[in-house]
PDB file of C-alpha atoms in Angstrom:
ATOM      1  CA  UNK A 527     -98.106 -43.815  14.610  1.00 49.00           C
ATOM      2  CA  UNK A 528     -95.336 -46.054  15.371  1.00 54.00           C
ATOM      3  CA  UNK A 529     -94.223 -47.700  18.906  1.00 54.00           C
ATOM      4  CA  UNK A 530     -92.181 -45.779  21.318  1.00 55.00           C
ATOM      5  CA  UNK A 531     -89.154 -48.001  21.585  1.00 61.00           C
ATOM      6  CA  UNK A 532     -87.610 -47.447  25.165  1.00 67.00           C
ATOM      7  CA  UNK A 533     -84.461 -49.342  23.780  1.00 66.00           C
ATOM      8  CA  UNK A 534     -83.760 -47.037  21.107  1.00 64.00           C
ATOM      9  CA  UNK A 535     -83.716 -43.885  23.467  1.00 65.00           C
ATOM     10  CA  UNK A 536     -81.572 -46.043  26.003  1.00 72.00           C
ATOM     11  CA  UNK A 537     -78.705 -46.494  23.245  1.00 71.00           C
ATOM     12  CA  UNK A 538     -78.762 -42.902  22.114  1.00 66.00           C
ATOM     13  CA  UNK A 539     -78.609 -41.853  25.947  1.00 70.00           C
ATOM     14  CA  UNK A 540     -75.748 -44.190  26.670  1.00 76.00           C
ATOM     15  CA  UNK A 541     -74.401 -42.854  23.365  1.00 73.00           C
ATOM     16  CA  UNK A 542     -74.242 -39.390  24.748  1.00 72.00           C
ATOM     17  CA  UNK A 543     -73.240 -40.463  28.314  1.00 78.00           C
ATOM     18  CA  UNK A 544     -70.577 -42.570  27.058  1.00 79.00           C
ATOM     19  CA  UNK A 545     -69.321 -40.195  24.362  1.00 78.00           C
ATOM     20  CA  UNK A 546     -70.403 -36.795  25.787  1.00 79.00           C
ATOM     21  CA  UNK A 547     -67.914 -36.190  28.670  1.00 86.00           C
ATOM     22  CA  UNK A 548     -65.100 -37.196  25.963  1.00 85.00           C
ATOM     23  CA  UNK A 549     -66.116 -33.979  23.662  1.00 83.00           C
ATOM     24  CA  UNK A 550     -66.757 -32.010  27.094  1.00 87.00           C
ATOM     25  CA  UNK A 551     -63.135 -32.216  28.150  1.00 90.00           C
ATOM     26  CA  UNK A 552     -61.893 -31.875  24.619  1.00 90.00           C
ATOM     27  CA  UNK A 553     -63.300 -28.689  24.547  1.00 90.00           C
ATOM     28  CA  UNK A 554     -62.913 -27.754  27.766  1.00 89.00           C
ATOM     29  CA  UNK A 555     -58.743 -28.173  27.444  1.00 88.00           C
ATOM     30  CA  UNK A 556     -59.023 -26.693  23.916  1.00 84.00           C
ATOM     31  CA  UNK A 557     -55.841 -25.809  21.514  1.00 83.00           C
ATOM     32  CA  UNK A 558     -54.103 -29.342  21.086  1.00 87.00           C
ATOM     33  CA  UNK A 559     -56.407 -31.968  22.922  1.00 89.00           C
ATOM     34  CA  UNK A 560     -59.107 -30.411  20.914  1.00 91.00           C
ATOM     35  CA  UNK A 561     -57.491 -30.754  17.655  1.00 91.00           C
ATOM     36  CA  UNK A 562     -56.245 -34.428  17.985  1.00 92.00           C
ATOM     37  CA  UNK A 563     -60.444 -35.231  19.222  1.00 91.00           C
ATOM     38  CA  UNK A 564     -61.567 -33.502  15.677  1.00 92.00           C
ATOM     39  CA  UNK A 565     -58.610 -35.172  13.785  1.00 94.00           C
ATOM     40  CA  UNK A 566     -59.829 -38.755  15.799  1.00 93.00           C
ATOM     41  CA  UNK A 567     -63.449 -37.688  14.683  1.00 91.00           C
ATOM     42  CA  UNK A 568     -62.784 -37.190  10.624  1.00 94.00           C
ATOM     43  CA  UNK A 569     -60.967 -40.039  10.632  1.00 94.00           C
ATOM     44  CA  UNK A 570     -63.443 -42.164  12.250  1.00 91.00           C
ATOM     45  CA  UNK A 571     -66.047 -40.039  10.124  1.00 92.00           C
ATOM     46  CA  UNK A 572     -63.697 -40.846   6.779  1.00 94.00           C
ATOM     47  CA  UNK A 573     -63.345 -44.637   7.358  1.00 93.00           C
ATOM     48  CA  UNK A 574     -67.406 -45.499   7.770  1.00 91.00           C
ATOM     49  CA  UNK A 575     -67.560 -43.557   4.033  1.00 92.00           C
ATOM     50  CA  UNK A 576     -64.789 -44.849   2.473  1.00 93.00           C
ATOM     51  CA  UNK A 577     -65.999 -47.949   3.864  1.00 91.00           C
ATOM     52  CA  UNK A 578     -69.692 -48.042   2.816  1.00 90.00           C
ATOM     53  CA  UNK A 579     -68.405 -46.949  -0.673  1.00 91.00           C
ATOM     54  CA  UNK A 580     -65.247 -50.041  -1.488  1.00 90.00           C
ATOM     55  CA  UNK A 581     -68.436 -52.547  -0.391  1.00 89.00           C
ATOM     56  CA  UNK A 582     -70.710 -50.832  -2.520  1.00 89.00           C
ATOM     57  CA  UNK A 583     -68.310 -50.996  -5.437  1.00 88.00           C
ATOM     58  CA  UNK A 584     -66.995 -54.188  -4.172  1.00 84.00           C
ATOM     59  CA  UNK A 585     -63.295 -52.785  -4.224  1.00 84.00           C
ATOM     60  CA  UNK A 586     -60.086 -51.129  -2.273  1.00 83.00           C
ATOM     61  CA  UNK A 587     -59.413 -47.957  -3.328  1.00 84.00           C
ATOM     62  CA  UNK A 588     -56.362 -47.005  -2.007  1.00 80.00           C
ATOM     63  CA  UNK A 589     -56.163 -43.192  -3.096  1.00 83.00           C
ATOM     64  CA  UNK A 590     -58.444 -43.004  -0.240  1.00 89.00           C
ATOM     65  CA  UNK A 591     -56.030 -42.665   1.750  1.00 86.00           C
ATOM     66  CA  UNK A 592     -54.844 -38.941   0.240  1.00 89.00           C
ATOM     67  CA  UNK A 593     -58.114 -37.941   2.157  1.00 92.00           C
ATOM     68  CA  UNK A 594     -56.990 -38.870   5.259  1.00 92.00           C
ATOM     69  CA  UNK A 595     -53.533 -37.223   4.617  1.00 89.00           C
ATOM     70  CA  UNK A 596     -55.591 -33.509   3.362  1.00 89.00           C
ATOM     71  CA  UNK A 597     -58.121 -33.854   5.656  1.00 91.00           C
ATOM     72  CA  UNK A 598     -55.117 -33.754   8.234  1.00 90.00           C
ATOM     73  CA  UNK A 599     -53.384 -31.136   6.023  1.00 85.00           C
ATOM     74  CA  UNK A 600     -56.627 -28.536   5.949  1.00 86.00           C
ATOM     75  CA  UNK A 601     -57.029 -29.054   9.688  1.00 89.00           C
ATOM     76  CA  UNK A 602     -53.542 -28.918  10.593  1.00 84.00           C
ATOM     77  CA  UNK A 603     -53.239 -25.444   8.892  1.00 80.00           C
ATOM     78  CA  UNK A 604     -56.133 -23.960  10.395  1.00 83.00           C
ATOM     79  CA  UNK A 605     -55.150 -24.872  13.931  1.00 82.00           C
ATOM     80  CA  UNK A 606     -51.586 -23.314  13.637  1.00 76.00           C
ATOM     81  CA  UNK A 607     -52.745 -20.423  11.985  1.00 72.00           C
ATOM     82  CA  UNK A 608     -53.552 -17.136  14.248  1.00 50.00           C
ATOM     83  CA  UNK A 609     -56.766 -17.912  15.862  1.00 49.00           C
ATOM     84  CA  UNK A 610     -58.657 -15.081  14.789  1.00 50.00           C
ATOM     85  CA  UNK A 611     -61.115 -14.833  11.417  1.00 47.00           C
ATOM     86  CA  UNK A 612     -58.879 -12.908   9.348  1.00 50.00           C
ATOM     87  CA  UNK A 613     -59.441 -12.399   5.642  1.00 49.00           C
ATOM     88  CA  UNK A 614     -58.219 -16.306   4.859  1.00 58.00           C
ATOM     89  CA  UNK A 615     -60.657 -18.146   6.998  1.00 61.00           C
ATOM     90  CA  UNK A 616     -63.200 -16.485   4.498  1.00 71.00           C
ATOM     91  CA  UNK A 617     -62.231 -18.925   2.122  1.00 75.00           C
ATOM     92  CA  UNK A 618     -63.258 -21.620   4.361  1.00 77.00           C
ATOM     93  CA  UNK A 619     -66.606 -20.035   4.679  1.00 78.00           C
ATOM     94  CA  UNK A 620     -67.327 -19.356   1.246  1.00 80.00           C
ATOM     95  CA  UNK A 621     -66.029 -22.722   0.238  1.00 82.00           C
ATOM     96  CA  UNK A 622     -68.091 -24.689   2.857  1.00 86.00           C
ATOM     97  CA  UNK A 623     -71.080 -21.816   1.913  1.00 86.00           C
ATOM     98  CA  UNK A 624     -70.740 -23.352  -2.315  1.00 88.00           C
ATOM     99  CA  UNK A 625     -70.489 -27.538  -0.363  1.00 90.00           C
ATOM    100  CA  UNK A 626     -73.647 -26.571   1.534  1.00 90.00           C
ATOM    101  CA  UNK A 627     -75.658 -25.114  -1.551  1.00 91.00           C
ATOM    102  CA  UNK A 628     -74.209 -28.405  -3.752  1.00 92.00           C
ATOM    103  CA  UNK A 629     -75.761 -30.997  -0.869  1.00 92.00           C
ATOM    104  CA  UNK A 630     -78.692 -28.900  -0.707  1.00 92.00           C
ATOM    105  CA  UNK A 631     -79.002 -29.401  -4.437  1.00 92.00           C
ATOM    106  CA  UNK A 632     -78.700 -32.968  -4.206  1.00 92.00           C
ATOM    107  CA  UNK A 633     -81.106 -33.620  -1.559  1.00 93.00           C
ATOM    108  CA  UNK A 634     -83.457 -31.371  -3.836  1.00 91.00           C
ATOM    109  CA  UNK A 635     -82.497 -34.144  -6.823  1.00 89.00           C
ATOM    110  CA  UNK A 636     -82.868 -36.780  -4.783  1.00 90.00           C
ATOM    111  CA  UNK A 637     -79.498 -37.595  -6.436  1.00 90.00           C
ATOM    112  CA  UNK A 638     -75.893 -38.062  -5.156  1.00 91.00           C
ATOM    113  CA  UNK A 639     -73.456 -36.976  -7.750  1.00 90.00           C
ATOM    114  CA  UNK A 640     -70.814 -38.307  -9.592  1.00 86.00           C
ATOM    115  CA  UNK A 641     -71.000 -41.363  -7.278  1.00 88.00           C
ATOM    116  CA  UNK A 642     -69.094 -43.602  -9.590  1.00 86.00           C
ATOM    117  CA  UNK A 643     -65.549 -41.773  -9.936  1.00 90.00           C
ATOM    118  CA  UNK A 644     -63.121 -42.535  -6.847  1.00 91.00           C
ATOM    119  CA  UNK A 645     -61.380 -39.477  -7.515  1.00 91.00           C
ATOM    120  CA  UNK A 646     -64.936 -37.058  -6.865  1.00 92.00           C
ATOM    121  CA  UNK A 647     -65.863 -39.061  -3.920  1.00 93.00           C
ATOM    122  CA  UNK A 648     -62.341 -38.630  -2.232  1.00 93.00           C
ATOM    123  CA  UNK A 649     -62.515 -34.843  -3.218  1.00 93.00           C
ATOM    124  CA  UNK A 650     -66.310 -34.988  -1.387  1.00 93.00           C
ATOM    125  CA  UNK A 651     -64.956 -36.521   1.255  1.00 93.00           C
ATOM    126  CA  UNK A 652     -62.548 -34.180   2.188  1.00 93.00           C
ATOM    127  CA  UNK A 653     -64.795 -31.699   1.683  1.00 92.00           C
ATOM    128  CA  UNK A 654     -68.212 -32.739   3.493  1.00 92.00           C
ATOM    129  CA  UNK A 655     -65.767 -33.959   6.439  1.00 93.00           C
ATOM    130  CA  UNK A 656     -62.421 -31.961   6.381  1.00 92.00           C
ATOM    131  CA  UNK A 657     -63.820 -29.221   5.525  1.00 91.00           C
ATOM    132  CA  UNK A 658     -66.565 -28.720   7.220  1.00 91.00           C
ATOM    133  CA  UNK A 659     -64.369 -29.436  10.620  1.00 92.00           C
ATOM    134  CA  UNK A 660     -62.639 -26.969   9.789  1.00 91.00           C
ATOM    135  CA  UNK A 661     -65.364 -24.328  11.574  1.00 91.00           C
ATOM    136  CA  UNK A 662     -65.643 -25.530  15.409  1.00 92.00           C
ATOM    137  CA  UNK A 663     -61.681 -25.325  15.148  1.00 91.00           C
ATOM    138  CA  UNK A 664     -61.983 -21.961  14.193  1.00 88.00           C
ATOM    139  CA  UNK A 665     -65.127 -21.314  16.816  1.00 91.00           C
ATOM    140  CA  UNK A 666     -62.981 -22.888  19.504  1.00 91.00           C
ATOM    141  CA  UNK A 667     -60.479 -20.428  19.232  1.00 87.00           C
ATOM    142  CA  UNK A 668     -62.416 -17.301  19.588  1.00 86.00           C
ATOM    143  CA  UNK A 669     -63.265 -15.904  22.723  1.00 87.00           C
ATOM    144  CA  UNK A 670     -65.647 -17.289  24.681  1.00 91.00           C
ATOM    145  CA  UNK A 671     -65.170 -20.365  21.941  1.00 91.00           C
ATOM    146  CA  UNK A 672     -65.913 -23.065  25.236  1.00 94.00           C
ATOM    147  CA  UNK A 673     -69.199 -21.704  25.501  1.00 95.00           C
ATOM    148  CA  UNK A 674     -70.258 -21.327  21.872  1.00 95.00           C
ATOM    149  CA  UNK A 675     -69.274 -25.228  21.327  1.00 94.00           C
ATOM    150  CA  UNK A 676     -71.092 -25.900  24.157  1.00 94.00           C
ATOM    151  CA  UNK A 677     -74.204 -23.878  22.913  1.00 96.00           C
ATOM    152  CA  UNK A 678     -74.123 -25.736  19.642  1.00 95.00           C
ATOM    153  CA  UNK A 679     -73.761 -29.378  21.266  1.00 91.00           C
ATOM    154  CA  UNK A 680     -76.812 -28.400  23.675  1.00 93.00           C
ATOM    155  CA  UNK A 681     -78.640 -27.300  20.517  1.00 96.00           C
ATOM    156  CA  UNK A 682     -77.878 -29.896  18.286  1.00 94.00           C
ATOM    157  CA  UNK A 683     -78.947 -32.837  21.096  1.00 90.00           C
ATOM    158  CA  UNK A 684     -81.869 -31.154  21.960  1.00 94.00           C
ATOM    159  CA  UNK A 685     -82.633 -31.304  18.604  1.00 95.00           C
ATOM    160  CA  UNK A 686     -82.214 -34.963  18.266  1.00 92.00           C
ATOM    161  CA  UNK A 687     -83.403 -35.501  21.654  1.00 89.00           C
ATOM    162  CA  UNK A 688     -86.785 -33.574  21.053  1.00 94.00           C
ATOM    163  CA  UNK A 689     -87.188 -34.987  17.488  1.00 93.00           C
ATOM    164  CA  UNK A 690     -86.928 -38.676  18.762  1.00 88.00           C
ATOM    165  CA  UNK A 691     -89.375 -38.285  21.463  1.00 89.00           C
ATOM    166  CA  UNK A 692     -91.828 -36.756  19.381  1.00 92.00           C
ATOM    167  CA  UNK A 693     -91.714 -38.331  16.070  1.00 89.00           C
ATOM    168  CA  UNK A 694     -91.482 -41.895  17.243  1.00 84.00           C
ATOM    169  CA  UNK A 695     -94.690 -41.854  19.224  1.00 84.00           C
ATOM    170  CA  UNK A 696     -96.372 -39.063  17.330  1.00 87.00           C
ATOM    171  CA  UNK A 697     -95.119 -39.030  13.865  1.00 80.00           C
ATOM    172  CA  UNK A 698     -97.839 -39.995  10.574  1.00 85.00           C
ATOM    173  CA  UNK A 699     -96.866 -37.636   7.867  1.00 89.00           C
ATOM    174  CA  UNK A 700     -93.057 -38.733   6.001  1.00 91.00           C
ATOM    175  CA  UNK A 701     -90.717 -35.773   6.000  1.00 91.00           C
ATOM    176  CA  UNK A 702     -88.651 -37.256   2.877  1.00 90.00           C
ATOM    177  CA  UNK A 703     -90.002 -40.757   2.000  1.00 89.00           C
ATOM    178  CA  UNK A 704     -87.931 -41.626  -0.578  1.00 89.00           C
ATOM    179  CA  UNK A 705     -85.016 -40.786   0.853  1.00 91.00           C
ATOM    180  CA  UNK A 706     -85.319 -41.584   4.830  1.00 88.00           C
ATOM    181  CA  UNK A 707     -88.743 -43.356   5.287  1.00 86.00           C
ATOM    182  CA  UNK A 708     -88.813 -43.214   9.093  1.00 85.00           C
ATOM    183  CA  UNK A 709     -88.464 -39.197   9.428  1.00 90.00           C
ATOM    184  CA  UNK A 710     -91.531 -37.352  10.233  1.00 93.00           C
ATOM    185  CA  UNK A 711     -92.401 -34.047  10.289  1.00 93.00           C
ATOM    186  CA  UNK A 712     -93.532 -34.347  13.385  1.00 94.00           C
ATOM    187  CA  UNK A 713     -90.951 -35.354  14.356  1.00 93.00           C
ATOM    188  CA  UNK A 714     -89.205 -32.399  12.325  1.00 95.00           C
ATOM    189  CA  UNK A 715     -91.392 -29.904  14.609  1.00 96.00           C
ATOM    190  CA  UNK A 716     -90.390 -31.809  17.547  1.00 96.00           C
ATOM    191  CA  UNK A 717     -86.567 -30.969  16.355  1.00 96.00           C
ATOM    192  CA  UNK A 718     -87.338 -27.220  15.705  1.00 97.00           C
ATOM    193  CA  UNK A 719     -89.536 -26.875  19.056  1.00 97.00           C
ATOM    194  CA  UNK A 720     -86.531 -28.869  21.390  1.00 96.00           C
ATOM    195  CA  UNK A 721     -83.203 -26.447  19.480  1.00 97.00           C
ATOM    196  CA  UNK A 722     -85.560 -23.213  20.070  1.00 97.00           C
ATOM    197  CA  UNK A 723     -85.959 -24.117  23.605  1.00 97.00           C
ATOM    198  CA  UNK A 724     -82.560 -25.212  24.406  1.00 96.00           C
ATOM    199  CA  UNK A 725     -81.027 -21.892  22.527  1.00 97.00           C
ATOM    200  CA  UNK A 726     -82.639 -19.627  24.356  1.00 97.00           C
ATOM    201  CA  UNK A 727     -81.754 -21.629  27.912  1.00 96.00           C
ATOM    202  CA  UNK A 728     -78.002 -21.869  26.577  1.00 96.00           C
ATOM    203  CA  UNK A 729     -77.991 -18.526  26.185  1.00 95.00           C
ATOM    204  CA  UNK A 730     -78.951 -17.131  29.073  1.00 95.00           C
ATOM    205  CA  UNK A 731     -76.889 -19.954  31.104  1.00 95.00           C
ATOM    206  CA  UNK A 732     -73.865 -18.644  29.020  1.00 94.00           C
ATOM    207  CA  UNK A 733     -74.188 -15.340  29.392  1.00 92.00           C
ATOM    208  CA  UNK A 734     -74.152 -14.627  25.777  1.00 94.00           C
ATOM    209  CA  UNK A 735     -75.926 -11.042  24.758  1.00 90.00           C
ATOM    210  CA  UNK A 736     -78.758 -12.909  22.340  1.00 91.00           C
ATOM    211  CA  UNK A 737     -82.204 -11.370  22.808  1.00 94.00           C
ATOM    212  CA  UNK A 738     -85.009 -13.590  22.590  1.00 95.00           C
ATOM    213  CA  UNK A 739     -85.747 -13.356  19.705  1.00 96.00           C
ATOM    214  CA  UNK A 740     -82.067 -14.100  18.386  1.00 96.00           C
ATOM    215  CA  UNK A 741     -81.948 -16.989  20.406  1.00 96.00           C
ATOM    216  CA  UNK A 742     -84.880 -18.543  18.869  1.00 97.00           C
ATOM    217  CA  UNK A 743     -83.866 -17.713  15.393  1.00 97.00           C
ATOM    218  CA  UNK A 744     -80.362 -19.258  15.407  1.00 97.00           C
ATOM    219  CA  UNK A 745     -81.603 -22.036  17.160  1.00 97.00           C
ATOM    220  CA  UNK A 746     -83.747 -22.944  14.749  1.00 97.00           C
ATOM    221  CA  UNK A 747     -81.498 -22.697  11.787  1.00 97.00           C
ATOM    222  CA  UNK A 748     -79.018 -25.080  13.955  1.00 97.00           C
ATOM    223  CA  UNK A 749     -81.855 -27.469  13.743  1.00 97.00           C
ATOM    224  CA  UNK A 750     -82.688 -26.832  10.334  1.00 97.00           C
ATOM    225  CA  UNK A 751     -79.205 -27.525   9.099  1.00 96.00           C
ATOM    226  CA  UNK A 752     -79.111 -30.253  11.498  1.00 95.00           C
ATOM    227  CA  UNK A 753     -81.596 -31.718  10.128  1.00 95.00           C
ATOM    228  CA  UNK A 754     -80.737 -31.450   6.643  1.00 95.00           C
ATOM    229  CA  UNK A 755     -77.072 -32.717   7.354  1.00 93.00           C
ATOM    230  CA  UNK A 756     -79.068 -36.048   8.575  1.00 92.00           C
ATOM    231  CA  UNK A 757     -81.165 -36.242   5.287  1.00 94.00           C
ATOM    232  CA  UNK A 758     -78.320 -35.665   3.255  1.00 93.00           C
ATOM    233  CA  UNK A 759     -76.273 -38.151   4.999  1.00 91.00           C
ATOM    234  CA  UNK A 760     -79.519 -40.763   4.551  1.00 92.00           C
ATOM    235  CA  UNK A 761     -79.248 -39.727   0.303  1.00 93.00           C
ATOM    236  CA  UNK A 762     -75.384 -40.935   0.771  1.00 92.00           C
ATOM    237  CA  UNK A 763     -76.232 -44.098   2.553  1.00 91.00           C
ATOM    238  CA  UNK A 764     -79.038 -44.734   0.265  1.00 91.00           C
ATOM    239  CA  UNK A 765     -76.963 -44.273  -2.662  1.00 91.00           C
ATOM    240  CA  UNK A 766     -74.059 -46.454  -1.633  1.00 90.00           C
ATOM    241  CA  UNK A 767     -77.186 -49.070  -0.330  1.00 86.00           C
ATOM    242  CA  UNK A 768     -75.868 -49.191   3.044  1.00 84.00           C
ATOM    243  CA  UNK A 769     -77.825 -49.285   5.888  1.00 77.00           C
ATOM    244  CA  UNK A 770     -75.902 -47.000   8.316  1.00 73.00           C
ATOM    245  CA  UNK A 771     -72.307 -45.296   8.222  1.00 71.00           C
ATOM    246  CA  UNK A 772     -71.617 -47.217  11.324  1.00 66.00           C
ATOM    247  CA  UNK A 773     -71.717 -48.802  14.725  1.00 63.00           C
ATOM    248  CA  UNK A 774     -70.009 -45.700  15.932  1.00 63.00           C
TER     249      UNK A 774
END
């Protein structure tokens, strides 16, 4: 069991109080706000791993910067597309559907990929960030988009939130030791228990026509993939020996 750390749960509350009403009124204004705070957020998100990855290798890579141009490219087409999922956002999904499987795969390896070529981890990049952004533009957009944006943030810090609180004071057995040692799956259950709990409140506080039992399944596969976006994101950091993407 390790030691609650009060100081640890103040900085990720003053994380979300600080950052939280910035990504409520971006989504509450939606259509351009919204798209300049996810363009702000991949490029923030593509500078810590271009970062970690020229002080791994001890070098600039300046082709780098092509992901910040498609990244912008990708997004930029979505948003002035017709909001709607017609046949072409499809793509998206079964490209970001063949990304998820390939992380997956990793994490199952234990292994990140053709880490050493410049050129694969730009074209990662753009497509574990870019790419994946791509979605909660596309979510935004639909009707009642607010609300299902909101749902997910809810779901995802509850997640976090619950996880925390339980796995730091609680937590004995490692979820994935040799890739993040201080996960638990306690800690894990704590995740699964807080996103279940906090779906099925969202959804009744949004109106949205889940049963129960709906609201308890897709909450828990936000926290599953949650959670599994976290471990892969420890392989990556692992990998490039870095001990965080950033103070961000």
């Amino acid at each position: 069991m390790r030691s609650f750390n009060p100081a640890k749960l103040l900085q990720r509350s003053l994380t979300i109080a600080v950052y939280g009403p910035v990504v409520l009124l971006a989504l509450y204004f939606g259509e351009l706000a919204f798209f300049i705070a996810v363009l702000l957020t991949v490029f923030v998100s593509l500078q810590e791993m271009y970062n970690m990855y020229n002080i791994r290798f001890k070098k600039n890579h300046d082709s780098f910067y092509y992901g910040y141009l498609f990244s912008t490219l990708l997004l930029l087409a979505v948003y002035m597309q017709e909001t709607s999922y017609a046949w072409e956002n499809y793509l998206f999904l079964v490209l970001s559907t063949l990304i998820i499987c390939f992380l997956i795969y990793e994490l199952g390896k234990k292994k990140i990929y053709f880490l050493s070529s410049p050129l694969c981890y730009l074209i990662r990049s753009i497509l574990y960030i870019g790419l994946m952004y791509v979605h909660i533009i596309l979510l935004r957009a639909r009707p009642q988009g607010l609300e299902y944006c909101l749902y997910i943030c809810a779901v995802v810090w509850a997640n976090d939130v619950f996880a925390f609180l339980i796995g730091i004071p609680f937590g004995r057995r490692r979820l994935a030791p040799e890739i993040s040692p201080q996960k638990s799956i306690e800690g894990a259950a704590g995740g699964l228990l807080g996103a279940a709990l906090f779906s099925v409140l969202a959804a009744m506080f949004f109106g949205f026509a889940f049963s129960l039992r709906q609201a308890v399944i897709l909450g828990l596969a936000i926290s599953i993939f949650a959670q599994l976006g976290d471990l892969i994101e420890s392989l990556l950091k692992r990998a490039l020996l870095a001990k965080d993407f950033g103070k961000l």
